[in-house]
Amino acid sequence: MPTPRKPTARIFRGTPRNLAFLARSLRAGDLVGVPTETVYGLAADALNPIACKKIFAAKGRPATDPLIVHIHSLDQLAQIAIPNPAALKLAKKFWPGPLTLILPKTDVVPAIVSAGLPSVAVRMPAHPLFRRLLKLTARPLAAPSANLFGYISPTTAEHVRAGLGRRISYILEGGPADLGLESTILDLRNPARPRLLRPGSISREALARALGRPIAWRGRHVSPSAEAQISPGLLLRHYSPRTPLVLHQRLALSSAQLSGLDEAWLFIARPRGRLRKNIFWLDARGDLRGAAKRLFAQLRALDGAGFRRIHAERASGEGPAEAINDRLTRASAR
Ligand code: TXA
Ligand code: MG
């Protein structure tokens, strides 16, 4: 007798009825794949340790990698974290939005959420459907990106189903993610020494301006592996396609034209000249917001296309370039 195949997750449109059903499911301890403006997340009631444990099992994520807790209101911030004036200032300016703050946690946050750390990562997401779901659930929701551990983050509901479809039951459809890269993470445990842990759409410069002080990042001085000890989930190898990815400072169209068709060439902007079917770009005009939005979906598509190798080039400039290069560096690590 053939073994019965596990049913695959159902994708729900965001109707009032569906949202009410998904909110009840979350309150009952189930997992739901949710859209956010950055990437799709895998949500559970952050105050329910048994529900949060299922997140780690579904993703194959090590228990040493803490989760981000998503909130609907500043009341919920005070429930789970101990904010300082700098945090409130940034919350006022950038929330709802793609900024995660690391703050001392309160006792209601289960140890499994923070991987045993005395701090918690908090963010107020902007996606309207996720906000409605948060409001209906009336609980803070823990949610990492909804991908198998180490793989490319999902920016559509279909990406979530492709990776986790046989491990979870429910996904909320919210369209392709607006920004396409995970939130900026800022360590504000000590507001006198804010530290960037993960670059994202909100740039380090914008945060420094808002706080009126410079913000440290590892830059060239601290290796990503040393950094991983401060923020346990920031592993050097991450966001990785199965196809080897080689990162270049710049790609030359001439090399792409000479290479075998079994190697893919991923430019930031559309190169000018003779194009072949192994030549790709992230944004026709090289706009970095557009490039960030397309990056993960393009890497997934190339990973599924049977190429032997993917060549990619670094982005140059400020703002999103730092975030794009961070993800490409990790994706290329072996
Ligand atoms: O945009 C995002 O942030 C998405 C969406 C779903 O909100 N979420 C996301 O979660 O990217 P995840 O789990 O893939 O990355 C969260 C990272 C962890 O890997 C860890 O490095 C850091 O946040 N983190 C969480 N709690 C922390 C803590 N208490 N101290 C330091 N770093 C922490
Ligand atoms: Mg992730």
Tab-separated table of C-alpha atoms and ligand atoms in Angstrom:
chain	number	residue	atom	x	y	z
A	1	MET	CA	0.000	0.000	0.000
A	2	PRO	CA	1.440	3.444	-0.821
A	3	THR	CA	2.150	5.573	2.239
A	4	PRO	CA	-0.350	8.415	2.481
A	5	ARG	CA	1.266	11.741	1.610
A	6	LYS	CA	0.993	14.389	4.296
A	7	PRO	CA	-1.416	17.073	3.087
A	8	THR	CA	0.224	20.335	2.192
A	9	ALA	CA	-0.470	23.615	3.963
A	10	ARG	CA	-3.548	25.552	2.923
A	11	ILE	CA	-3.088	29.160	1.789
A	12	PHE	CA	-5.816	31.451	3.200
A	13	ARG	CA	-6.858	34.733	1.659
A	14	GLY	CA	-7.150	37.524	4.217
A	15	THR	CA	-10.944	37.603	4.519
A	16	PRO	CA	-12.418	38.563	7.917
A	17	ARG	CA	-13.601	34.993	8.392
A	18	ASN	CA	-10.215	33.484	7.563
A	19	LEU	CA	-8.404	35.969	9.806
A	20	ALA	CA	-10.722	35.093	12.703
A	21	PHE	CA	-10.041	31.390	12.115
A	22	LEU	CA	-6.262	31.901	11.983
A	23	ALA	CA	-6.339	34.040	15.151
A	24	ARG	CA	-8.197	31.238	16.964
A	25	SER	CA	-5.671	28.718	15.667
A	26	LEU	CA	-2.781	30.833	16.984
A	27	ARG	CA	-4.460	31.162	20.376
A	28	ALA	CA	-4.885	27.399	20.421
A	29	GLY	CA	-1.127	26.928	19.910
A	30	ASP	CA	-0.939	26.295	16.136
A	31	LEU	CA	1.608	27.718	13.715
A	32	VAL	CA	0.644	30.099	10.891
A	33	GLY	CA	2.824	31.307	7.993
A	34	VAL	CA	2.315	35.092	7.879
A	35	PRO	CA	3.134	37.884	5.422
A	36	THR	CA	5.227	40.809	6.597
A	37	GLU	CA	6.660	43.771	4.698
A	38	THR	CA	10.148	42.197	4.947
A	39	VAL	CA	9.833	38.414	4.405
A	40	TYR	CA	7.191	35.830	5.353
A	41	GLY	CA	7.322	34.648	8.972
A	42	LEU	CA	6.299	31.482	10.812
A	43	ALA	CA	4.187	32.691	13.738
A	44	ALA	CA	3.197	31.243	17.105
A	45	ASP	CA	1.834	32.690	20.350
A	46	ALA	CA	4.991	34.158	21.918
A	47	LEU	CA	3.698	33.561	25.435
A	48	ASN	CA	3.094	29.835	24.834
A	49	PRO	CA	6.355	27.864	25.066
A	50	ILE	CA	4.816	24.682	23.613
A	51	ALA	CA	3.615	26.569	20.532
A	52	CYS	CA	7.022	28.259	20.130
A	53	LYS	CA	8.780	24.916	20.348
A	54	LYS	CA	6.892	23.839	17.217
A	55	ILE	CA	8.557	26.683	15.290
A	56	PHE	CA	12.010	25.243	15.952
A	57	ALA	CA	10.848	21.737	14.974
A	58	ALA	CA	9.166	22.881	11.742
A	59	LYS	CA	12.188	24.912	10.577
A	60	GLY	CA	14.865	22.528	11.806
A	61	ARG	CA	16.221	25.529	13.708
A	62	PRO	CA	18.647	25.038	16.622
A	63	ALA	CA	17.266	26.037	20.031
A	64	THR	CA	20.239	28.411	20.443
A	65	ASP	CA	18.804	30.797	17.819
A	66	PRO	CA	16.316	33.236	19.456
A	67	LEU	CA	13.054	34.409	17.838
A	68	ILE	CA	11.757	37.905	17.046
A	69	VAL	CA	8.521	38.814	18.857
A	70	HIS	CA	6.003	40.825	16.803
A	71	ILE	CA	3.690	43.257	18.543
A	72	HIS	CA	0.648	45.281	17.604
A	73	SER	CA	0.906	48.121	20.080
A	74	LEU	CA	3.242	49.825	22.519
A	75	ASP	CA	1.234	48.227	25.348
A	76	GLN	CA	2.515	44.902	24.148
A	77	LEU	CA	6.050	46.313	24.068
A	78	ALA	CA	5.825	47.039	27.778
A	79	GLN	CA	4.420	43.560	28.374
A	80	ILE	CA	7.440	41.739	26.942
A	81	ALA	CA	10.380	44.173	27.157
A	82	ILE	CA	11.829	46.944	29.290
A	83	PRO	CA	12.106	49.866	26.866
A	84	ASN	CA	14.436	52.855	27.343
A	85	PRO	CA	13.938	56.399	25.960
A	86	ALA	CA	16.103	55.645	22.904
A	87	ALA	CA	13.926	52.633	22.069
A	88	LEU	CA	10.740	54.680	22.407
A	89	LYS	CA	12.195	57.351	20.151
A	90	LEU	CA	13.001	54.817	17.417
A	91	ALA	CA	9.644	53.079	17.885
A	92	LYS	CA	7.880	56.374	17.342
A	93	LYS	CA	9.856	57.105	14.198
A	94	PHE	CA	10.140	53.690	12.530
A	95	TRP	CA	7.236	51.511	13.781
A	96	PRO	CA	5.267	49.929	12.322
A	97	GLY	CA	8.171	48.987	10.065
A	98	PRO	CA	11.250	46.870	9.377
A	99	LEU	CA	13.178	47.606	12.584
A	100	THR	CA	13.836	45.046	15.345
A	101	LEU	CA	15.104	46.221	18.728
A	102	ILE	CA	16.976	44.065	21.245
A	103	LEU	CA	15.923	45.035	24.776
A	104	PRO	CA	15.961	43.473	28.235
A	105	LYS	CA	13.030	41.049	28.472
A	106	THR	CA	10.312	40.662	31.081
A	107	ASP	CA	9.483	37.397	32.824
A	108	VAL	CA	6.443	36.647	30.680
A	109	VAL	CA	8.673	35.853	27.674
A	110	PRO	CA	9.439	32.119	27.779
A	111	ALA	CA	13.115	31.133	27.739
A	112	ILE	CA	12.639	29.184	24.514
A	113	VAL	CA	11.792	32.432	22.672
A	114	SER	CA	14.984	34.210	23.702
A	115	ALA	CA	17.139	31.051	23.591
A	116	GLY	CA	17.780	31.540	27.293
A	117	LEU	CA	19.096	35.122	26.879
A	118	PRO	CA	17.928	37.868	29.283
A	119	SER	CA	17.001	40.007	26.230
A	120	VAL	CA	14.258	39.853	23.619
A	121	ALA	CA	14.033	40.959	19.984
A	122	VAL	CA	10.886	43.031	19.292
A	123	ARG	CA	9.349	44.514	16.202
A	124	MET	CA	6.024	46.068	15.178
A	125	PRO	CA	5.435	44.931	11.582
A	126	ALA	CA	3.693	47.095	8.981
A	127	HIS	CA	1.924	44.573	6.733
A	128	PRO	CA	-1.806	45.394	7.092
A	129	LEU	CA	-2.985	41.763	7.146
A	130	PHE	CA	-0.421	40.705	9.712
A	131	ARG	CA	-1.384	43.725	11.805
A	132	ARG	CA	-5.022	42.673	11.678
A	133	LEU	CA	-4.089	39.144	12.673
A	134	LEU	CA	-1.979	40.436	15.578
A	135	LYS	CA	-4.884	42.542	16.761
A	136	LEU	CA	-7.386	39.684	16.545
A	137	THR	CA	-5.038	37.247	18.258
A	138	ALA	CA	-4.348	39.787	21.013
A	139	ARG	CA	-1.030	38.130	21.831
A	140	PRO	CA	2.514	39.010	20.837
A	141	LEU	CA	3.561	36.578	18.084
A	142	ALA	CA	7.007	35.043	17.822
A	143	ALA	CA	8.020	34.615	14.191
A	144	PRO	CA	11.306	33.823	12.485
A	145	SER	CA	11.490	33.829	8.703
A	146	ALA	CA	9.356	30.961	7.339
A	147	ASN	CA	12.117	29.012	5.599
A	148	LEU	CA	13.905	25.763	6.410
A	149	PHE	CA	16.886	26.643	8.595
A	150	GLY	CA	19.768	28.050	6.531
A	151	TYR	CA	17.846	28.290	3.239
A	152	ILE	CA	16.792	31.437	1.375
A	153	SER	CA	14.081	33.471	3.177
A	154	PRO	CA	10.578	33.376	1.616
A	155	THR	CA	9.058	36.455	0.014
A	156	THR	CA	5.792	34.843	-1.195
A	157	ALA	CA	3.217	32.458	0.292
A	158	GLU	CA	4.243	29.895	-2.356
A	159	HIS	CA	7.855	30.015	-1.121
A	160	VAL	CA	6.567	29.175	2.360
A	161	ARG	CA	4.523	26.281	1.042
A	162	ALA	CA	7.457	24.974	-1.033
A	163	GLY	CA	9.694	24.787	2.054
A	164	LEU	CA	7.387	24.090	4.985
A	165	GLY	CA	4.165	22.935	3.286
A	166	ARG	CA	4.334	19.436	4.737
A	167	ARG	CA	5.246	20.648	8.229
A	168	ILE	CA	2.601	23.325	8.842
A	169	SER	CA	-1.134	23.593	8.094
A	170	TYR	CA	-1.876	27.286	7.573
A	171	ILE	CA	-0.408	30.138	5.534
A	172	LEU	CA	-1.909	33.628	5.189
A	173	GLU	CA	-1.625	35.075	1.662
A	174	GLY	CA	-0.335	38.655	1.707
A	175	GLY	CA	1.179	39.083	-1.756
A	176	PRO	CA	4.905	39.384	-2.542
A	177	ALA	CA	6.813	41.029	0.333
A	178	ASP	CA	7.281	44.750	-0.218
A	179	LEU	CA	10.906	45.017	0.932
A	180	GLY	CA	12.231	41.494	0.408
A	181	LEU	CA	14.985	41.529	3.059
A	182	GLU	CA	14.662	40.902	6.800
A	183	SER	CA	14.382	43.776	9.276
A	184	THR	CA	17.310	45.823	10.517
A	185	ILE	CA	18.263	44.539	14.004
A	186	LEU	CA	19.589	47.062	16.521
A	187	ASP	CA	20.917	46.090	19.937
A	188	LEU	CA	19.653	48.754	22.348
A	189	ARG	CA	20.228	46.953	25.641
A	190	ASN	CA	22.674	49.718	26.416
A	191	PRO	CA	21.273	52.873	24.745
A	192	ALA	CA	24.619	54.651	25.165
A	193	ARG	CA	26.170	52.067	22.817
A	194	PRO	CA	23.671	51.081	20.140
A	195	ARG	CA	24.939	48.293	17.868
A	196	LEU	CA	23.739	47.133	14.518
A	197	LEU	CA	23.375	43.343	14.495
A	198	ARG	CA	21.817	42.891	11.050
A	199	PRO	CA	21.574	45.501	8.262
A	200	GLY	CA	18.166	45.936	6.588
A	201	SER	CA	16.062	48.488	4.730
A	202	ILE	CA	16.347	51.029	7.535
A	203	SER	CA	19.957	52.067	7.153
A	204	ARG	CA	22.543	52.481	9.857
A	205	GLU	CA	22.841	56.146	8.855
A	206	ALA	CA	19.089	56.729	9.351
A	207	LEU	CA	19.222	55.153	12.826
A	208	ALA	CA	22.305	57.159	13.770
A	209	ARG	CA	20.591	60.383	12.681
A	210	ALA	CA	17.476	59.540	14.713
A	211	LEU	CA	19.516	58.743	17.836
A	212	GLY	CA	22.073	61.499	17.369
A	213	ARG	CA	24.987	59.118	17.878
A	214	PRO	CA	27.037	56.787	15.699
A	215	ILE	CA	26.086	53.142	15.447
A	216	ALA	CA	28.715	50.444	15.466
A	217	TRP	CA	28.658	47.508	13.098
A	218	ARG	CA	31.187	44.785	12.607
A	219	GLY	CA	32.346	46.361	9.336
A	220	ARG	CA	35.802	45.022	8.639
A	221	HIS	CA	36.802	44.639	12.261
A	222	VAL	CA	34.769	41.765	13.631
A	223	SER	CA	34.329	38.579	11.651
A	224	PRO	CA	30.791	37.319	11.096
A	225	SER	CA	31.622	34.230	13.149
A	226	ALA	CA	32.645	36.335	16.172
A	227	GLU	CA	29.495	38.389	15.694
A	228	ALA	CA	27.427	35.207	15.806
A	229	GLN	CA	28.358	34.865	19.452
A	230	ILE	CA	26.638	38.169	20.237
A	231	SER	CA	23.540	37.476	18.166
A	232	PRO	CA	23.347	33.711	18.086
A	233	GLY	CA	21.351	33.361	14.868
A	234	LEU	CA	23.645	35.458	12.703
A	235	LEU	CA	25.590	32.598	11.217
A	236	LEU	CA	28.107	33.199	8.505
A	237	ARG	CA	26.531	30.570	6.264
A	238	HIS	CA	22.869	31.459	5.784
A	239	TYR	CA	20.347	32.356	3.092
A	240	SER	CA	22.128	29.766	1.002
A	241	PRO	CA	21.060	28.319	-2.309
A	242	ARG	CA	22.080	24.677	-2.832
A	243	THR	CA	23.910	25.760	-5.986
A	244	PRO	CA	27.357	27.193	-5.125
A	245	LEU	CA	27.302	30.989	-5.247
A	246	VAL	CA	30.453	32.949	-6.071
A	247	LEU	CA	30.452	36.601	-5.039
A	248	HIS	CA	32.371	39.156	-7.132
A	249	GLN	CA	33.088	42.826	-6.543
A	250	ARG	CA	31.779	43.497	-10.074
A	251	LEU	CA	30.662	41.249	-12.908
A	252	ALA	CA	31.830	41.845	-16.474
A	253	LEU	CA	29.413	41.081	-19.275
A	254	SER	CA	32.321	39.732	-21.322
A	255	SER	CA	32.967	36.939	-18.773
A	256	ALA	CA	29.281	36.053	-18.767
A	257	GLN	CA	29.267	35.906	-22.548
A	258	LEU	CA	32.265	33.572	-22.619
A	259	SER	CA	31.137	31.166	-19.889
A	260	GLY	CA	29.249	27.905	-20.368
A	261	LEU	CA	25.467	28.150	-20.292
A	262	ASP	CA	25.473	25.980	-17.157
A	263	GLU	CA	26.716	28.966	-15.095
A	264	ALA	CA	24.333	31.793	-14.138
A	265	TRP	CA	25.417	35.450	-13.929
A	266	LEU	CA	23.404	37.686	-11.648
A	267	PHE	CA	23.980	41.428	-12.145
A	268	ILE	CA	22.526	44.165	-9.947
A	269	ALA	CA	21.442	46.243	-12.996
A	270	ARG	CA	20.654	45.092	-16.516
A	271	PRO	CA	24.002	44.918	-18.336
A	272	ARG	CA	24.278	46.687	-21.678
A	273	GLY	CA	25.314	44.483	-24.570
A	274	ARG	CA	24.550	41.067	-25.985
A	275	LEU	CA	22.468	39.091	-23.462
A	276	ARG	CA	22.298	35.296	-23.235
A	277	LYS	CA	19.874	33.102	-21.340
A	278	ASN	CA	22.280	32.585	-18.424
A	279	ILE	CA	22.413	36.340	-17.721
A	280	PHE	CA	20.089	37.812	-15.069
A	281	TRP	CA	19.706	41.073	-13.156
A	282	LEU	CA	17.901	42.215	-10.022
A	283	ASP	CA	16.596	45.578	-11.181
A	284	ALA	CA	16.635	46.887	-14.754
A	285	ARG	CA	18.006	50.286	-13.744
A	286	GLY	CA	20.006	49.117	-10.774
A	287	ASP	CA	17.695	50.685	-8.186
A	288	LEU	CA	18.824	49.150	-4.896
A	289	ARG	CA	15.358	48.992	-3.305
A	290	GLY	CA	14.150	47.078	-6.349
A	291	ALA	CA	17.227	44.849	-6.183
A	292	ALA	CA	16.644	44.091	-2.487
A	293	LYS	CA	13.028	43.223	-3.163
A	294	ARG	CA	13.948	40.733	-5.933
A	295	LEU	CA	17.082	39.199	-4.388
A	296	PHE	CA	15.680	36.182	-2.524
A	297	ALA	CA	13.074	35.287	-5.167
A	298	GLN	CA	15.732	35.472	-7.886
A	299	LEU	CA	18.158	33.282	-5.915
A	300	ARG	CA	15.412	30.684	-5.422
A	301	ALA	CA	14.551	30.714	-9.120
A	302	LEU	CA	18.225	30.292	-10.106
A	303	ASP	CA	18.659	27.554	-7.499
A	304	GLY	CA	15.805	25.624	-9.092
A	305	ALA	CA	17.042	26.089	-12.670
A	306	GLY	CA	19.829	23.487	-12.653
A	307	PHE	CA	22.863	25.783	-12.959
A	308	ARG	CA	26.218	24.417	-11.825
A	309	ARG	CA	27.258	27.715	-10.290
A	310	ILE	CA	25.801	31.184	-9.697
A	311	HIS	CA	28.018	34.252	-10.046
A	312	ALA	CA	26.693	37.362	-8.300
A	313	GLU	CA	28.051	40.878	-7.826
A	314	ARG	CA	28.101	43.126	-4.792
A	315	ALA	CA	25.927	46.244	-4.617
A	316	SER	CA	27.693	49.565	-4.171
A	317	GLY	CA	26.594	52.601	-2.202
A	318	GLU	CA	24.854	53.189	1.123
A	319	GLY	CA	21.512	52.102	2.565
A	320	PRO	CA	20.193	48.893	1.042
A	321	ALA	CA	23.648	48.041	-0.361
A	322	GLU	CA	24.873	47.099	3.119
A	323	ALA	CA	21.912	44.729	3.568
A	324	ILE	CA	22.166	43.211	0.083
A	325	ASN	CA	25.902	42.585	0.480
A	326	ASP	CA	25.396	41.073	3.937
A	327	ARG	CA	22.932	38.509	2.520
A	328	LEU	CA	25.096	37.779	-0.543
A	329	THR	CA	28.184	37.272	1.631
A	330	ARG	CA	26.354	34.756	3.806
A	331	ALA	CA	24.791	33.038	0.788
A	332	SER	CA	28.252	32.559	-0.720
A	333	ALA	CA	29.881	31.154	2.448
A	334	ARG	CA	30.688	27.453	2.244
B	1	TXA	O1	12.136	40.865	9.045
B	1	TXA	C1	12.295	40.067	9.961
B	1	TXA	O2	12.947	40.361	10.977
B	1	TXA	C2	11.667	38.665	9.810
B	1	TXA	C3	10.154	38.826	9.826
B	1	TXA	C4	9.432	37.511	9.856
B	1	TXA	O3	9.771	39.641	10.890
B	1	TXA	N1	12.127	37.801	10.849
B	1	TXA	C5	13.382	37.277	10.890
B	1	TXA	O4	13.612	36.377	11.928
B	1	TXA	O5	14.229	37.555	10.093
B	1	TXA	P1	14.855	35.379	11.968
B	1	TXA	O6	14.549	34.415	13.029
B	1	TXA	O7	15.116	34.809	10.646
B	1	TXA	O8	16.040	36.238	12.475
B	1	TXA	C6	16.018	36.709	13.806
B	1	TXA	C7	17.400	36.920	14.349
B	1	TXA	C8	18.005	35.726	15.053
B	1	TXA	O9	18.570	34.820	14.172
B	1	TXA	C9	19.013	36.381	15.959
B	1	TXA	O10	20.206	36.583	15.282
B	1	TXA	C10	18.371	37.721	16.270
B	1	TXA	O11	17.290	37.863	15.409
B	1	TXA	N2	17.890	37.744	17.656
B	1	TXA	C11	16.708	37.361	18.143
B	1	TXA	N3	16.634	37.544	19.476
B	1	TXA	C12	17.832	38.060	19.849
B	1	TXA	C13	18.414	38.472	21.089
B	1	TXA	N4	17.717	38.391	22.218
B	1	TXA	N5	19.657	38.965	21.081
B	1	TXA	C14	20.357	39.067	19.925
B	1	TXA	N6	19.879	38.695	18.718
B	1	TXA	C15	18.634	38.198	18.679
B	2	MG	MG	15.841	33.841	9.063
